[in-house]
Amino acid sequence: MRFAPRRTDTTALADAAARAHREGWAKLLDHVGHGWSQAGDFWLAGVTGLPAAPFNGLNVYGPCLVQELGAQLRRIALSGLPCALQTRPGSRRMVAQLARRHGMARQPSAPIMAITAAPSAAAVPGLKIRTLAPEDGEPHARIVAEVFDAPLGLMRQLSSPRLLRAPGIEVLLGVLDGEPVATALLDVNPSGAGIINVATRAGARGRGIGSALTAAAAARAFARGAPLCQLLATPTGQPVYARLGFRELERWSAWVRIPAL
């Protein structure tokens, strides 16, 4: 059943955004790498096998038994991979204590933002936005690796045909004067939509390309029936999303563990 929030208050929208985020995380665990995933009522844990903290770990979406969470963190630690622990505000104190016991380092909090109607952005002269075929994820991988200073091999695994063929996944590419300059990944699921990996090359910034690409992704999500579109914003991206009409709903806390080499 599709979840469509009837109330417009921030708490209801934050709950809806969290549901959409959880479904997107589950889809990533199912279609990237060759690891495992396990879910509880208000948590989702998993390991993709990729050597980067955001792709192995535990997300806490509501009240949980600390024993359950601890068991999942111990299982994740057995992978020997970098991992992350992320929580919504309601469980922050309990999760913070758990993170310290497991030797995890606190990270800056991130705002989850959402919008419930398609935004509009100023047209960028010469910019064309197209959807990549599942076998054509290389431009997305190269731009994201360049912008976020990430290993190209890792980004290729996150742009694989296996992931890009997953239901609801779509990769947008912004092309300016024949050159790929920006990209974003859109996930539409029954609870809503999520936008990740919004990236614009340094030489193309300051022209509204990131705004145009984000607006195009959100418009596609709503055209496909999503009741909302959510994202976790970086400090540089947050003002861009706010200008498009995305609302900050709450801030999620995070911790990471990077095993010694």
Short mmCIF file of N, CA and C in Angstrom, two decimals, residues 77-174:
data_model
loop_
_atom_site.label_atom_id
_atom_site.label_comp_id
_atom_site.label_asym_id
_atom_site.label_seq_id
_atom_site.Cartn_x
_atom_site.Cartn_y
_atom_site.Cartn_z
N ALA A 77 30.43 -5.64 12.47
CA ALA A 77 31.87 -5.55 12.74
C ALA A 77 32.62 -6.76 12.23
N LEU A 78 31.96 -7.93 12.19
CA LEU A 78 32.61 -9.15 11.72
C LEU A 78 33.04 -9.05 10.26
N SER A 79 32.43 -8.12 9.51
CA SER A 79 32.81 -7.95 8.10
C SER A 79 34.20 -7.35 7.97
N GLY A 80 34.66 -6.64 9.01
CA GLY A 80 35.95 -5.97 8.95
C GLY A 80 35.96 -4.74 8.06
N LEU A 81 34.77 -4.29 7.65
CA LEU A 81 34.66 -3.16 6.72
C LEU A 81 34.33 -1.87 7.47
N PRO A 82 34.65 -0.71 6.87
CA PRO A 82 34.15 0.55 7.43
C PRO A 82 32.63 0.50 7.51
N CYS A 83 32.06 1.10 8.55
CA CYS A 83 30.61 1.04 8.69
C CYS A 83 30.10 2.31 9.37
N ALA A 84 28.79 2.51 9.29
CA ALA A 84 28.17 3.71 9.83
C ALA A 84 26.96 3.34 10.67
N LEU A 85 26.64 4.19 11.60
CA LEU A 85 25.45 4.08 12.44
C LEU A 85 24.73 5.42 12.36
N GLN A 86 23.46 5.39 11.98
CA GLN A 86 22.72 6.62 11.76
C GLN A 86 21.36 6.54 12.45
N THR A 87 20.92 7.65 13.06
CA THR A 87 19.66 7.63 13.78
C THR A 87 18.89 8.93 13.65
N ARG A 88 17.58 8.80 13.77
CA ARG A 88 16.70 9.96 13.88
C ARG A 88 16.81 10.53 15.29
N PRO A 89 16.33 11.74 15.52
CA PRO A 89 16.53 12.40 16.82
C PRO A 89 15.98 11.65 18.02
N GLY A 90 14.86 10.96 17.89
CA GLY A 90 14.22 10.34 19.03
C GLY A 90 15.06 9.29 19.73
N SER A 91 16.00 8.68 19.03
CA SER A 91 16.83 7.62 19.62
C SER A 91 18.28 8.06 19.78
N ARG A 92 18.54 9.36 19.69
CA ARG A 92 19.93 9.84 19.63
C ARG A 92 20.73 9.48 20.88
N ARG A 93 20.15 9.70 22.08
CA ARG A 93 20.93 9.48 23.30
C ARG A 93 21.32 8.01 23.44
N MET A 94 20.35 7.11 23.25
CA MET A 94 20.63 5.70 23.38
C MET A 94 21.66 5.24 22.35
N VAL A 95 21.49 5.69 21.11
CA VAL A 95 22.39 5.28 20.04
C VAL A 95 23.78 5.86 20.26
N ALA A 96 23.87 7.07 20.80
CA ALA A 96 25.18 7.66 21.08
C ALA A 96 25.96 6.83 22.08
N GLN A 97 25.29 6.36 23.12
CA GLN A 97 25.95 5.51 24.11
C GLN A 97 26.41 4.20 23.48
N LEU A 98 25.57 3.64 22.62
CA LEU A 98 25.92 2.40 21.95
C LEU A 98 27.11 2.59 21.02
N ALA A 99 27.11 3.71 20.29
CA ALA A 99 28.21 3.99 19.37
C ALA A 99 29.54 4.10 20.12
N ARG A 100 29.52 4.78 21.26
CA ARG A 100 30.75 4.90 22.03
C ARG A 100 31.26 3.54 22.49
N ARG A 101 30.35 2.67 22.92
CA ARG A 101 30.77 1.34 23.37
C ARG A 101 31.38 0.52 22.24
N HIS A 102 31.00 0.84 21.02
CA HIS A 102 31.52 0.10 19.86
C HIS A 102 32.65 0.85 19.15
N GLY A 103 33.18 1.86 19.81
CA GLY A 103 34.35 2.55 19.28
C GLY A 103 34.10 3.34 18.00
N MET A 104 32.92 3.90 17.86
CA MET A 104 32.57 4.65 16.66
C MET A 104 32.76 6.15 16.91
N ALA A 105 33.14 6.85 15.86
CA ALA A 105 33.44 8.28 15.95
C ALA A 105 32.24 9.09 15.45
N ARG A 106 31.90 10.14 16.20
CA ARG A 106 30.76 11.01 15.85
C ARG A 106 31.07 11.78 14.58
N GLN A 107 30.05 11.93 13.73
CA GLN A 107 30.13 12.69 12.50
C GLN A 107 29.18 13.89 12.56
N PRO A 108 29.36 14.87 11.69
CA PRO A 108 28.40 15.99 11.68
C PRO A 108 26.99 15.49 11.37
N SER A 109 26.01 16.07 12.02
CA SER A 109 24.62 15.69 11.73
C SER A 109 24.24 16.18 10.34
N ALA A 110 23.22 15.54 9.77
CA ALA A 110 22.77 15.89 8.42
C ALA A 110 21.27 16.13 8.43
N PRO A 111 20.82 17.20 7.79
CA PRO A 111 19.38 17.46 7.74
C PRO A 111 18.70 16.59 6.69
N ILE A 112 17.59 15.96 7.08
CA ILE A 112 16.76 15.32 6.07
C ILE A 112 15.74 16.36 5.62
N MET A 113 15.61 16.52 4.32
CA MET A 113 14.75 17.54 3.74
C MET A 113 13.75 16.86 2.80
N ALA A 114 12.59 17.47 2.64
CA ALA A 114 11.57 16.88 1.79
C ALA A 114 10.73 17.95 1.13
N ILE A 115 10.10 17.53 0.05
CA ILE A 115 9.19 18.41 -0.70
C ILE A 115 8.00 17.55 -1.13
N THR A 116 6.82 18.14 -1.22
CA THR A 116 5.63 17.36 -1.54
C THR A 116 4.98 17.75 -2.87
N ALA A 117 5.63 18.61 -3.62
CA ALA A 117 5.15 18.99 -4.95
C ALA A 117 6.36 19.29 -5.82
N ALA A 118 6.21 19.10 -7.10
CA ALA A 118 7.32 19.30 -8.02
C ALA A 118 7.82 20.75 -7.97
N PRO A 119 9.12 20.94 -7.77
CA PRO A 119 9.66 22.31 -7.75
C PRO A 119 9.97 22.80 -9.15
N SER A 120 10.26 24.07 -9.25
CA SER A 120 10.69 24.62 -10.53
C SER A 120 12.04 25.29 -10.34
N ALA A 121 12.85 25.26 -11.37
CA ALA A 121 14.17 25.88 -11.33
C ALA A 121 14.37 26.65 -12.62
N ALA A 122 15.18 27.69 -12.54
CA ALA A 122 15.45 28.49 -13.72
C ALA A 122 16.14 27.65 -14.78
N ALA A 123 15.74 27.86 -16.03
CA ALA A 123 16.36 27.14 -17.14
C ALA A 123 17.82 27.55 -17.28
N VAL A 124 18.66 26.59 -17.59
CA VAL A 124 20.09 26.85 -17.81
C VAL A 124 20.34 26.75 -19.32
N PRO A 125 20.71 27.85 -19.96
CA PRO A 125 20.93 27.81 -21.41
C PRO A 125 21.92 26.73 -21.80
N GLY A 126 21.54 25.91 -22.76
CA GLY A 126 22.43 24.88 -23.28
C GLY A 126 22.43 23.59 -22.50
N LEU A 127 21.77 23.55 -21.33
CA LEU A 127 21.78 22.33 -20.51
C LEU A 127 20.70 21.37 -21.00
N LYS A 128 21.11 20.13 -21.21
CA LYS A 128 20.18 19.07 -21.56
C LYS A 128 20.27 17.98 -20.49
N ILE A 129 19.14 17.50 -20.05
CA ILE A 129 19.08 16.48 -19.01
C ILE A 129 18.47 15.22 -19.61
N ARG A 130 19.20 14.11 -19.46
CA ARG A 130 18.70 12.85 -19.99
C ARG A 130 18.87 11.74 -18.97
N THR A 131 18.17 10.64 -19.19
CA THR A 131 18.26 9.48 -18.32
C THR A 131 19.24 8.48 -18.91
N LEU A 132 20.11 7.96 -18.08
CA LEU A 132 21.08 6.98 -18.53
C LEU A 132 20.46 5.59 -18.60
N ALA A 133 20.86 4.83 -19.60
CA ALA A 133 20.46 3.43 -19.68
C ALA A 133 21.22 2.64 -18.62
N PRO A 134 20.68 1.50 -18.17
CA PRO A 134 21.35 0.72 -17.12
C PRO A 134 22.79 0.34 -17.46
N GLU A 135 23.09 0.17 -18.74
CA GLU A 135 24.44 -0.21 -19.14
C GLU A 135 25.35 1.00 -19.34
N ASP A 136 24.85 2.19 -19.10
CA ASP A 136 25.58 3.42 -19.40
C ASP A 136 25.82 4.25 -18.15
N GLY A 137 26.19 3.59 -17.04
CA GLY A 137 26.38 4.32 -15.79
C GLY A 137 27.73 4.98 -15.63
N GLU A 138 28.64 4.80 -16.58
CA GLU A 138 30.00 5.32 -16.44
C GLU A 138 30.06 6.84 -16.25
N PRO A 139 29.31 7.65 -17.00
CA PRO A 139 29.38 9.10 -16.76
C PRO A 139 28.98 9.48 -15.34
N HIS A 140 27.97 8.82 -14.81
CA HIS A 140 27.56 9.08 -13.42
C HIS A 140 28.70 8.74 -12.47
N ALA A 141 29.31 7.57 -12.66
CA ALA A 141 30.39 7.15 -11.78
C ALA A 141 31.56 8.13 -11.81
N ARG A 142 31.92 8.59 -12.99
CA ARG A 142 33.08 9.49 -13.13
C ARG A 142 32.82 10.85 -12.48
N ILE A 143 31.64 11.39 -12.68
CA ILE A 143 31.34 12.71 -12.10
C ILE A 143 31.28 12.61 -10.57
N VAL A 144 30.59 11.61 -10.04
CA VAL A 144 30.48 11.48 -8.59
C VAL A 144 31.85 11.24 -7.96
N ALA A 145 32.67 10.39 -8.59
CA ALA A 145 34.02 10.14 -8.06
C ALA A 145 34.84 11.42 -8.05
N GLU A 146 34.73 12.21 -9.09
CA GLU A 146 35.49 13.46 -9.19
C GLU A 146 35.02 14.48 -8.16
N VAL A 147 33.72 14.66 -8.05
CA VAL A 147 33.18 15.71 -7.17
C VAL A 147 33.39 15.37 -5.70
N PHE A 148 33.20 14.10 -5.33
CA PHE A 148 33.29 13.71 -3.92
C PHE A 148 34.64 13.08 -3.58
N ASP A 149 35.58 13.13 -4.50
CA ASP A 149 36.92 12.61 -4.28
C ASP A 149 36.85 11.16 -3.79
N ALA A 150 36.08 10.35 -4.49
CA ALA A 150 35.87 8.95 -4.13
C ALA A 150 36.54 8.05 -5.17
N PRO A 151 36.89 6.83 -4.80
CA PRO A 151 37.50 5.91 -5.77
C PRO A 151 36.55 5.62 -6.93
N LEU A 152 37.08 5.70 -8.13
CA LEU A 152 36.24 5.47 -9.31
C LEU A 152 35.68 4.05 -9.30
N GLY A 153 36.48 3.09 -8.87
CA GLY A 153 36.01 1.71 -8.83
C GLY A 153 34.80 1.55 -7.94
N LEU A 154 34.80 2.24 -6.80
CA LEU A 154 33.66 2.19 -5.89
C LEU A 154 32.43 2.79 -6.54
N MET A 155 32.60 3.93 -7.18
CA MET A 155 31.46 4.58 -7.82
C MET A 155 30.92 3.76 -8.99
N ARG A 156 31.79 3.01 -9.65
CA ARG A 156 31.31 2.13 -10.72
C ARG A 156 30.41 1.04 -10.16
N GLN A 157 30.73 0.54 -8.97
CA GLN A 157 29.87 -0.47 -8.37
C GLN A 157 28.52 0.12 -7.98
N LEU A 158 28.50 1.43 -7.70
CA LEU A 158 27.25 2.10 -7.37
C LEU A 158 26.54 2.64 -8.60
N SER A 159 27.08 2.31 -9.77
CA SER A 159 26.44 2.69 -11.04
C SER A 159 26.30 1.46 -11.93
N SER A 160 26.28 0.29 -11.31
CA SER A 160 26.28 -0.97 -12.07
C SER A 160 24.92 -1.20 -12.73
N PRO A 161 24.89 -1.97 -13.82
CA PRO A 161 23.61 -2.31 -14.43
C PRO A 161 22.65 -2.99 -13.45
N ARG A 162 23.20 -3.77 -12.53
CA ARG A 162 22.35 -4.44 -11.54
C ARG A 162 21.55 -3.43 -10.72
N LEU A 163 22.21 -2.36 -10.27
CA LEU A 163 21.49 -1.35 -9.50
C LEU A 163 20.59 -0.50 -10.39
N LEU A 164 21.09 -0.11 -11.55
CA LEU A 164 20.32 0.79 -12.40
C LEU A 164 19.10 0.12 -13.02
N ARG A 165 19.07 -1.23 -12.99
CA ARG A 165 17.88 -1.95 -13.46
C ARG A 165 16.87 -2.16 -12.34
N ALA A 166 17.22 -1.82 -11.10
CA ALA A 166 16.31 -2.05 -9.99
C ALA A 166 15.04 -1.21 -10.17
N PRO A 167 13.89 -1.72 -9.76
CA PRO A 167 12.64 -0.96 -9.92
C PRO A 167 12.72 0.40 -9.24
N GLY A 168 12.34 1.43 -9.98
CA GLY A 168 12.29 2.78 -9.42
C GLY A 168 13.59 3.56 -9.49
N ILE A 169 14.69 2.92 -9.89
CA ILE A 169 15.98 3.62 -9.97
C ILE A 169 16.13 4.30 -11.32
N GLU A 170 16.60 5.53 -11.29
CA GLU A 170 16.84 6.30 -12.52
C GLU A 170 18.03 7.23 -12.29
N VAL A 171 18.94 7.28 -13.25
CA VAL A 171 20.10 8.17 -13.15
C VAL A 171 19.96 9.27 -14.19
N LEU A 172 20.05 10.52 -13.73
CA LEU A 172 19.96 11.67 -14.62
C LEU A 172 21.35 12.21 -14.89
N LEU A 173 21.57 12.63 -16.11
CA LEU A 173 22.85 13.22 -16.50
C LEU A 173 22.59 14.58 -17.12
N GLY A 174 23.30 15.60 -16.63
CA GLY A 174 23.22 16.93 -17.21
C GLY A 174 24.37 17.15 -18.17
#
